[in-house]
GROMACS .gro file of C-alpha atoms in nm:
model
  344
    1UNK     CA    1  -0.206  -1.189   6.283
    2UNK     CA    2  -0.513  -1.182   6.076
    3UNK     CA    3  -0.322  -0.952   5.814
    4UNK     CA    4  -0.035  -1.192   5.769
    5UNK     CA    5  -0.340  -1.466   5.729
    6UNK     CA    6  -0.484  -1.250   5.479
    7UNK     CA    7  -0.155  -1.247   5.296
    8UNK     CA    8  -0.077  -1.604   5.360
    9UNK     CA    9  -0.415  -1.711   5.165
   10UNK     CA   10  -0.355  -1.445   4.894
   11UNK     CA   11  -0.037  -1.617   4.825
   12UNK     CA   12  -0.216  -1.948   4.839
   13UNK     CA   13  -0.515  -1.829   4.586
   14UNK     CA   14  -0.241  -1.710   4.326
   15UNK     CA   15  -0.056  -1.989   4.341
   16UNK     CA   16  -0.180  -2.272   4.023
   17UNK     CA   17  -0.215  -2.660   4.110
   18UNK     CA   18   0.147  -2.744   4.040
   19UNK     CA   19   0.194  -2.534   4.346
   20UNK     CA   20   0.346  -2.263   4.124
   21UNK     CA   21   0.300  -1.909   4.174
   22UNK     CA   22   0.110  -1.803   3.910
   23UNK     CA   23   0.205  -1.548   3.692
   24UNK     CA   24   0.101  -1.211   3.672
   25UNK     CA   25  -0.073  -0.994   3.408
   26UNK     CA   26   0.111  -0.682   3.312
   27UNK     CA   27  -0.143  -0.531   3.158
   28UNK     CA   28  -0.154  -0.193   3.000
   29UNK     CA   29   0.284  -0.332   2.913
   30UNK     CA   30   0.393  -0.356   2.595
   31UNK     CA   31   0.217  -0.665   2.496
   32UNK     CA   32  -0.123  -0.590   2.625
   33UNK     CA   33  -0.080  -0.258   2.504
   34UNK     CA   34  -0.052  -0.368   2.133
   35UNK     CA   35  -0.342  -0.662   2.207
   36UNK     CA   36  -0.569  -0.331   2.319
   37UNK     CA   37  -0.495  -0.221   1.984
   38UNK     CA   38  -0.609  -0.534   1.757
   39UNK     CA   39  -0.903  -0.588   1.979
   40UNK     CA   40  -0.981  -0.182   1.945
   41UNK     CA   41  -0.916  -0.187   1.570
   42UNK     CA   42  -1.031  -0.546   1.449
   43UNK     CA   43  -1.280  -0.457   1.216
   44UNK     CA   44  -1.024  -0.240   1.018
   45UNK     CA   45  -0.801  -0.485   1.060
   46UNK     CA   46  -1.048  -0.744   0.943
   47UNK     CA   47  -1.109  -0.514   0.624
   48UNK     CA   48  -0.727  -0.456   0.548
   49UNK     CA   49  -0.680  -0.843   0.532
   50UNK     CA   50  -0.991  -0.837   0.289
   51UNK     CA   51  -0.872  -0.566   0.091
   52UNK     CA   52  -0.486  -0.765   0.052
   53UNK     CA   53  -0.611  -1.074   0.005
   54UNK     CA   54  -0.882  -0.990  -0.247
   55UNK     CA   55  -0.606  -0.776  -0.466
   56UNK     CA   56  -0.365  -1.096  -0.420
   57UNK     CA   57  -0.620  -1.351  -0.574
   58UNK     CA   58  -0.709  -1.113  -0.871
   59UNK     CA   59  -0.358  -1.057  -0.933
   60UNK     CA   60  -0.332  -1.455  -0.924
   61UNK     CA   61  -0.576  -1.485  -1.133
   62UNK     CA   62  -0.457  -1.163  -1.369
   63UNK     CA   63  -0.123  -1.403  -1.366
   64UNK     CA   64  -0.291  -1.726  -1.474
   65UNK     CA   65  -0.621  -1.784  -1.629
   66UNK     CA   66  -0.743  -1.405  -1.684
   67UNK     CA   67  -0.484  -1.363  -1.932
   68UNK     CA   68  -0.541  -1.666  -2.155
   69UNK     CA   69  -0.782  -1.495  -2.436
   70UNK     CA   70  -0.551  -1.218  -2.455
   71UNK     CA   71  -0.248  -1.468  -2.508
   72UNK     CA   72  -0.465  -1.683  -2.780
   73UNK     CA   73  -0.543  -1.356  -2.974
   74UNK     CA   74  -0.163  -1.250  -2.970
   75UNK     CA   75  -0.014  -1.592  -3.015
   76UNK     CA   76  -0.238  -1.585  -3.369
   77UNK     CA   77  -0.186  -1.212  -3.448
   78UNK     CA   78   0.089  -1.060  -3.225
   79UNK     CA   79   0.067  -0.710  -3.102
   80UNK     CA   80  -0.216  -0.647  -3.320
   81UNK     CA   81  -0.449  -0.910  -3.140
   82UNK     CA   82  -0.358  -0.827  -2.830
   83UNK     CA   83  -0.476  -0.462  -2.942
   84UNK     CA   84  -0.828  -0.586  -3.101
   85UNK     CA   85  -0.883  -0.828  -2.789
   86UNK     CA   86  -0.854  -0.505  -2.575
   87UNK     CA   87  -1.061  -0.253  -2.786
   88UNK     CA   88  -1.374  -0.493  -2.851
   89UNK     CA   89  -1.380  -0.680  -2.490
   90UNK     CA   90  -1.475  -0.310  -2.345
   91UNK     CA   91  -1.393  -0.183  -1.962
   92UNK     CA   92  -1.376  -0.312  -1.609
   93UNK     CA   93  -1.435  -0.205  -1.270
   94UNK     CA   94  -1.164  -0.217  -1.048
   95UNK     CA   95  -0.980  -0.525  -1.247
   96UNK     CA   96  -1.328  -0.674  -1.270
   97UNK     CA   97  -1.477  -0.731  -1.652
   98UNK     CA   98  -1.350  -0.616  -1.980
   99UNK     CA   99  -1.036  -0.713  -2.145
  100UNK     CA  100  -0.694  -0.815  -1.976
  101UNK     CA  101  -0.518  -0.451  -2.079
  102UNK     CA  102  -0.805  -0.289  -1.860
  103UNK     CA  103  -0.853  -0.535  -1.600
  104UNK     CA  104  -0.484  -0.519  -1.574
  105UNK     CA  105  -0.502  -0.171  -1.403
  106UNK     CA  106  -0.813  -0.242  -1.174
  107UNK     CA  107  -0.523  -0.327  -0.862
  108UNK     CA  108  -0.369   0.015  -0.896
  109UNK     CA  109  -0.651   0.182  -0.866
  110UNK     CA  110  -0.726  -0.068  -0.502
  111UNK     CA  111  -0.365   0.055  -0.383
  112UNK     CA  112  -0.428   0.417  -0.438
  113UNK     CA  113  -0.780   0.383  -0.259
  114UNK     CA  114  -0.633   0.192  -0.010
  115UNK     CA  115  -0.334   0.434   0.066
  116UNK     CA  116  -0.638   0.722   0.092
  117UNK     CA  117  -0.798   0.525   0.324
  118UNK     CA  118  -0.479   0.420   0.549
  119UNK     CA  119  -0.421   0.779   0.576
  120UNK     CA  120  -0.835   0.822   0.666
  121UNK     CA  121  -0.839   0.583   0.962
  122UNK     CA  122  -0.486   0.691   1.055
  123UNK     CA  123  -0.649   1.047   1.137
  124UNK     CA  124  -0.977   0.939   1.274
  125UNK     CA  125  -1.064   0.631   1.428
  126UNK     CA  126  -0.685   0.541   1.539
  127UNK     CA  127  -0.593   0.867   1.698
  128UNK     CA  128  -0.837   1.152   1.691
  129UNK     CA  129  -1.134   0.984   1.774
  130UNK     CA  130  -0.981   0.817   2.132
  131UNK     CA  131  -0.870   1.252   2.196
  132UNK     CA  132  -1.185   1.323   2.152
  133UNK     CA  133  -1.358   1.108   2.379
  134UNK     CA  134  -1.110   1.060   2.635
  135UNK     CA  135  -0.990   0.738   2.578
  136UNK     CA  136  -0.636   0.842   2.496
  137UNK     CA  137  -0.625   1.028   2.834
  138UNK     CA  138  -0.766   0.734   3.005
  139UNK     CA  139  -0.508   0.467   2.907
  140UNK     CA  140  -0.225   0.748   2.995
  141UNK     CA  141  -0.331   0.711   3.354
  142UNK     CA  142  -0.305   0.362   3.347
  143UNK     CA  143   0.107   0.349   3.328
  144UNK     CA  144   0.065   0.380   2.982
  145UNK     CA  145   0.282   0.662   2.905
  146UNK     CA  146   0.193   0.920   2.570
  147UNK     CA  147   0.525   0.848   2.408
  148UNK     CA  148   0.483   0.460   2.397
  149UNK     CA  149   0.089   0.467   2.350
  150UNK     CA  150   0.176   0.691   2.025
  151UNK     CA  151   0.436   0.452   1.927
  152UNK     CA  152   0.221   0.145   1.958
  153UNK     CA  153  -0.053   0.321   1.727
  154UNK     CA  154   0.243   0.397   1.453
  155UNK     CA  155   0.410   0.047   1.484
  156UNK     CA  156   0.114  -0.197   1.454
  157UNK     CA  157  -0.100  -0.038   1.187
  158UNK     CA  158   0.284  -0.007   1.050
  159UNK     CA  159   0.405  -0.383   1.037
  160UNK     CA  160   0.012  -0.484   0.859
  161UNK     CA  161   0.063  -0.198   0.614
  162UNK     CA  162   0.403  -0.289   0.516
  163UNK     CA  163   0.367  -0.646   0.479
  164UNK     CA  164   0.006  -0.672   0.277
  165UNK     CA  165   0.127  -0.372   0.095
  166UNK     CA  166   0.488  -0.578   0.002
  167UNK     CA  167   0.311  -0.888  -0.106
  168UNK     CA  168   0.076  -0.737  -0.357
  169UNK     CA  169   0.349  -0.507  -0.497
  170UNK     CA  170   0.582  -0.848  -0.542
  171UNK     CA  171   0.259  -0.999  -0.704
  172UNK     CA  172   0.232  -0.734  -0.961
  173UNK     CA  173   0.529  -0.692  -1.066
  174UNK     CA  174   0.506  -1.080  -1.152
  175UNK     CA  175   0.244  -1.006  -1.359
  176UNK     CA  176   0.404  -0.740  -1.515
  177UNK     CA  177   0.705  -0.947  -1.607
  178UNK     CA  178   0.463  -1.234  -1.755
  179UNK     CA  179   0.219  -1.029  -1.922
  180UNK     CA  180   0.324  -0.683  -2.045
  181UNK     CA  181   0.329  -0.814  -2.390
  182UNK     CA  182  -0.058  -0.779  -2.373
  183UNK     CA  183  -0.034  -0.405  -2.284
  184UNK     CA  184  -0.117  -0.145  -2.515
  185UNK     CA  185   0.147   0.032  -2.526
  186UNK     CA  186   0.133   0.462  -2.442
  187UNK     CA  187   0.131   0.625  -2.105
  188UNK     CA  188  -0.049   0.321  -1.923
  189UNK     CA  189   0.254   0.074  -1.911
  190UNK     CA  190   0.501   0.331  -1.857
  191UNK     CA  191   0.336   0.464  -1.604
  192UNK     CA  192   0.305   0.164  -1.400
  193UNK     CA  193   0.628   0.037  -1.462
  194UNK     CA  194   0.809   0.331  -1.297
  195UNK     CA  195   0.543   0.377  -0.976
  196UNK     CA  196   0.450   0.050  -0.842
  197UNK     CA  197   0.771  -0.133  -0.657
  198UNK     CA  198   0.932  -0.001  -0.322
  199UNK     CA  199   0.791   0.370  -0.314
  200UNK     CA  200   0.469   0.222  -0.311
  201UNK     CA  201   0.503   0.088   0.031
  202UNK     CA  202   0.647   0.404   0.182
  203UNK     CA  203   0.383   0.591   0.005
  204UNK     CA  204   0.124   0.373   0.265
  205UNK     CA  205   0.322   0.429   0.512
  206UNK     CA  206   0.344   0.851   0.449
  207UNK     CA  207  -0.025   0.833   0.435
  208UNK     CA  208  -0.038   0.633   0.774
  209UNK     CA  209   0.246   0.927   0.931
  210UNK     CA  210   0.042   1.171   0.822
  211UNK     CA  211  -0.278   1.069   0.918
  212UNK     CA  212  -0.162   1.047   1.267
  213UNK     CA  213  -0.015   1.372   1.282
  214UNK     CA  214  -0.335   1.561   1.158
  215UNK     CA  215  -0.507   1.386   1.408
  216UNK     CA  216  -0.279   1.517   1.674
  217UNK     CA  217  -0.281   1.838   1.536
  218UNK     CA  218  -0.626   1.895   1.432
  219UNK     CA  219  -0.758   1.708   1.779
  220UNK     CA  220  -1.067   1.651   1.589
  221UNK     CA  221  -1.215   1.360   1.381
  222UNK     CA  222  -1.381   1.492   1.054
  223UNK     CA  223  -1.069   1.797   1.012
  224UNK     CA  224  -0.800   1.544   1.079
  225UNK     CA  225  -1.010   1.315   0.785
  226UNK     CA  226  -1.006   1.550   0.544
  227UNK     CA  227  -0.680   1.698   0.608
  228UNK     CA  228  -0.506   1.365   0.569
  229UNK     CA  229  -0.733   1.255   0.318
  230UNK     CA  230  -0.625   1.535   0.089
  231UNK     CA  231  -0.281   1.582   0.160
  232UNK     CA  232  -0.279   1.183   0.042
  233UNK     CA  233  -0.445   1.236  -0.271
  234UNK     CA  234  -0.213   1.476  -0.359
  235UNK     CA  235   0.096   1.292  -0.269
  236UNK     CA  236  -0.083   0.950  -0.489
  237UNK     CA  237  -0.126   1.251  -0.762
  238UNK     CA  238   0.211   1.323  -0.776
  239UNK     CA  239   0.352   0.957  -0.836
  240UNK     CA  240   0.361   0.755  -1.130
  241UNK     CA  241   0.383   0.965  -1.458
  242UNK     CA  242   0.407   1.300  -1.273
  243UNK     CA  243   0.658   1.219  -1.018
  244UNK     CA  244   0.946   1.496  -1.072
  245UNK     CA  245   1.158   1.206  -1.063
  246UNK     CA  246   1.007   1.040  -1.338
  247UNK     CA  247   0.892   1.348  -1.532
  248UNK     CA  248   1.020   1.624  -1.697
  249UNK     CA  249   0.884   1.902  -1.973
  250UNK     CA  250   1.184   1.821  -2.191
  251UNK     CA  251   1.084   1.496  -2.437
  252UNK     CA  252   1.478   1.370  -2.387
  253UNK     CA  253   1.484   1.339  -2.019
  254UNK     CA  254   1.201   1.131  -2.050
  255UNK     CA  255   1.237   0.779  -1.912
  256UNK     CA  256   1.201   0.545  -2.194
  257UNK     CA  257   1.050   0.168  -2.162
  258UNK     CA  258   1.238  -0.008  -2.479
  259UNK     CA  259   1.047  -0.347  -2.629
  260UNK     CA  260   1.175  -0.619  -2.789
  261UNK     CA  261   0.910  -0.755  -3.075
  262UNK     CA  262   0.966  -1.018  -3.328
  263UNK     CA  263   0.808  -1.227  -3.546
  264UNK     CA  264   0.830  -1.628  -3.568
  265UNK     CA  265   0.856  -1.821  -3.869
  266UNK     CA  266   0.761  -2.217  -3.903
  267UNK     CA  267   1.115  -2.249  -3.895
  268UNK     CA  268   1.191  -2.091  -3.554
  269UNK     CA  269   1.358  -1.797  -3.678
  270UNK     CA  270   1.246  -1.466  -3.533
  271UNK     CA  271   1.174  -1.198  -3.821
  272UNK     CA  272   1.105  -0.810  -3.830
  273UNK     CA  273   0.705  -0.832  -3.779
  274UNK     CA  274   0.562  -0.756  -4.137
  275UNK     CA  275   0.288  -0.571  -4.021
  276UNK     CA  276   0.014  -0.744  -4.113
  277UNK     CA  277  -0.209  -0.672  -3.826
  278UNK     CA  278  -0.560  -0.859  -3.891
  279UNK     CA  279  -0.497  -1.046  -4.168
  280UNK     CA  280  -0.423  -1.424  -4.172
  281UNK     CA  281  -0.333  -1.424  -4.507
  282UNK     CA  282  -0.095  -1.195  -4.516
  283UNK     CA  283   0.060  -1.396  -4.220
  284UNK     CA  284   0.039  -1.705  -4.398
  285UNK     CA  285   0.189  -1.583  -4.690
  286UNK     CA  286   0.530  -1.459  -4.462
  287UNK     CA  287   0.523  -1.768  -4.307
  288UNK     CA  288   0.454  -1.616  -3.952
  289UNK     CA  289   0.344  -1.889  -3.694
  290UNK     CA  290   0.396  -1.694  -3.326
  291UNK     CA  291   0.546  -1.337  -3.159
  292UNK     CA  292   0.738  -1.254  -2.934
  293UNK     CA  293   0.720  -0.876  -2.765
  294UNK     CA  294   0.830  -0.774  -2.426
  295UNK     CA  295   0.908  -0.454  -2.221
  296UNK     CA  296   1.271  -0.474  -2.130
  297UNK     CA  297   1.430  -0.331  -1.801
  298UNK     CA  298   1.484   0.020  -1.844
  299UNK     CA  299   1.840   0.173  -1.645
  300UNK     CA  300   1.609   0.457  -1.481
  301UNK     CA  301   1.382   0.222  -1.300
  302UNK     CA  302   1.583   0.149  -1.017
  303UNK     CA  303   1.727   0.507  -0.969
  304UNK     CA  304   1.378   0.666  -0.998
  305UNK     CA  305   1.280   0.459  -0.735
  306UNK     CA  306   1.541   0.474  -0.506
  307UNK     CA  307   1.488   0.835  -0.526
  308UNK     CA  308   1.098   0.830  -0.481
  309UNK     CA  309   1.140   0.588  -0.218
  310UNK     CA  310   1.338   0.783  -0.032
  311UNK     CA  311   1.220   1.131  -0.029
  312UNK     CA  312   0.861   0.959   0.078
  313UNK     CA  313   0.995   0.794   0.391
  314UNK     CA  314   1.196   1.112   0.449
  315UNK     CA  315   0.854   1.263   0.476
  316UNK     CA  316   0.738   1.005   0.666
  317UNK     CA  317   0.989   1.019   0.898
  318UNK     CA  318   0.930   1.406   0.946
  319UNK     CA  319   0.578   1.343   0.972
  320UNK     CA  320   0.636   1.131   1.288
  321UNK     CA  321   0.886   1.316   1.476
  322UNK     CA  322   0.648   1.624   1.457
  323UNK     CA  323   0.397   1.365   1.544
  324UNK     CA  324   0.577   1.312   1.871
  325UNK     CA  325   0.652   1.669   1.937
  326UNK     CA  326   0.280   1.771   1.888
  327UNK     CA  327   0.240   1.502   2.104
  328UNK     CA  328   0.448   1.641   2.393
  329UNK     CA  329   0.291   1.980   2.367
  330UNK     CA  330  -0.061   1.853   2.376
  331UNK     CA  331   0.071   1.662   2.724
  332UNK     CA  332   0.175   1.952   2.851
  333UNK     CA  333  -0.091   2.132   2.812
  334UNK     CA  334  -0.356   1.904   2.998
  335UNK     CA  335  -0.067   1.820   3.310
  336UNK     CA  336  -0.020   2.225   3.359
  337UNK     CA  337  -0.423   2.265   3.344
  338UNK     CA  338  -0.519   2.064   3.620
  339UNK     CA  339  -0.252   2.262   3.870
  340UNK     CA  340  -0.424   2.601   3.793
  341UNK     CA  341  -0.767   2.438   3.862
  342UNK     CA  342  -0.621   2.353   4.206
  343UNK     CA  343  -0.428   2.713   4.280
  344UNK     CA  344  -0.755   2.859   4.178
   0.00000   0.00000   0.00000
């Protein structure tokens, strides 16, 4: 009697004021298992949404005003201001300072820090670190099983990568399109133009596969760093310019970027440019009032990426099925352990 009591004012205390049961928590499920994995990893979370939206507003900004000298100094001497403006206005720092050809470049170099550093936390703090302490082991035994508690650390890091990663390639490429006028032209532009688009996500997402998997492997935090730190350095070493796909040793395989560059008369009619570089004079004496230069689409772009794009995710598939399988190996090595202990 005093069990069924018991039960009766269980019932009773669960139950909300609209005389509703009230509903339960299914915690570690699906949902709280990915909440456990914000609230675990918010700082780096915190510092990814930094990182995307600080590269977004200087790309803005690359888009609008931080192009406007350049612009003035090629709308009065074409191609050759656009060359002084970026010789005498002297470097930046990661986009920051110096002219617009140099602060043009600053975001690349954020993207290939930030894929070595996707690939860093990857290894330590998201996977090696909780096998090292126990953590891992811990939320196993709480009907959390290894196969969706490793699929839960891919897809959430996953979805933030891809989608701050997506939005600042979109951004650049905008720039790109509005300002590659301004470029100097050699290996810089051409090397941008064929390594920043689609492969640049999936090369986030290799480093984020792989990080994971030398974690597993490795079992320990400052190996598993290194390991993925390095094999993503390579991999970021290989792209742009040196790709395979967009390289080659003979000059006619070579992808080429053509440009379209005119001159503009008073009159509106667009000229061969008579090479007058600095001097006003001799512009004056052409009548030569504006330019006009721009990269156009080259037919390998598209192929080379495609190509790059896929091989990478490829890997990065690869990367997580072995993840998986190191996985399982690793579980059955601690389940078997504990039944010796007890035969013993």
């Amino acid at each position: 009697m005093k069990t069924l009591t018991d039960n009766a004012d269980n019932a009773h205390n669960t139950a909300d004021t609209t005389g509703r049961p009230a509903a339960r928590r299914t915690l570690p499920g699906p949902d709280g298992l990915v909440w456990t994995v914000l609230r675990l990893h918010r700082t780096a979370l915190w510092v990814w949404t930094a990182y995307v939206v600080i590269t977004a507003g200087l790309l803005l900004w690359l888009w609008g005003p931080g192009a406007s000298a350049a612009q003035q100094a090629f709308d009065v001497l074409g191609y050759s201001g656009a060359q002084e403006n970026a010789y005498t206005d002297g470097f930046s720092f990661l986009g920051l300072g110096g002219s617009f050809d140099h602060r043009f470049y600053g975001p690349s170099t954020l993207i290939s820090l930030a894929s070595c550093a996707i690939a860093v936390f990857a290894a330590g703090p998201l996977i090696a670190r909780e096998l090292e302490q126990g953590t891992a082991r811990l939320a196993w035994t709480q009907s959390v099983s290894p196969a969706r508690w490793l699929a839960v650390k891919l897809a959430v890091p996953a979805v933030f990568v891809a989608v701050g990663t997506s939005l600042i390639v979109v951004l650049y490429r905008l720039v790109w399109n509005a300002h590659n006028h301004l470029l100097v032209a050699g290996i810089g532009p051409r090397s941008f133009y064929f390594s920043i688009g689609p492969a640049t996500v999936a090369t986030a997402l290799f480093g984020l596969a792989v990080g994971v998997l030398a974690a597993l492997v490795l079992r320990r935090t400052l190996p598993a760093l290194l390991a993925a730190g390095v094999v993503q350095l390579l991999a970021g070493a290989l792209r742009g310019n040196n790709w395979p796909f967009q390289h080659s040793p003979f000059s006619r395989l070579q992808p080429e970027l053509p440009v379209y560059s005119k001159a503009i008369t008073s009159s509106g009619a667009k000229v061969s440019d008579p090479g007058c570089y600095l001097s006003q004079k001799c512009l004056d004496r052409h009548d030569i009032t504006g330019f006009t230069r721009t990269y156009l689409h080259s037919p390998d772009y598209w192929p080379r990426q495609l190509a790059e794009t896929g091989i990478l995710l490829a890997l990065t598939a690869l990367a997580v099925v072995g993840a998986f399988l190191v996985l399982r190996r690793y579980q059955a090595k601690n389940t078997h352990r504990p039944k010796k202990e007890t035969a013993a």
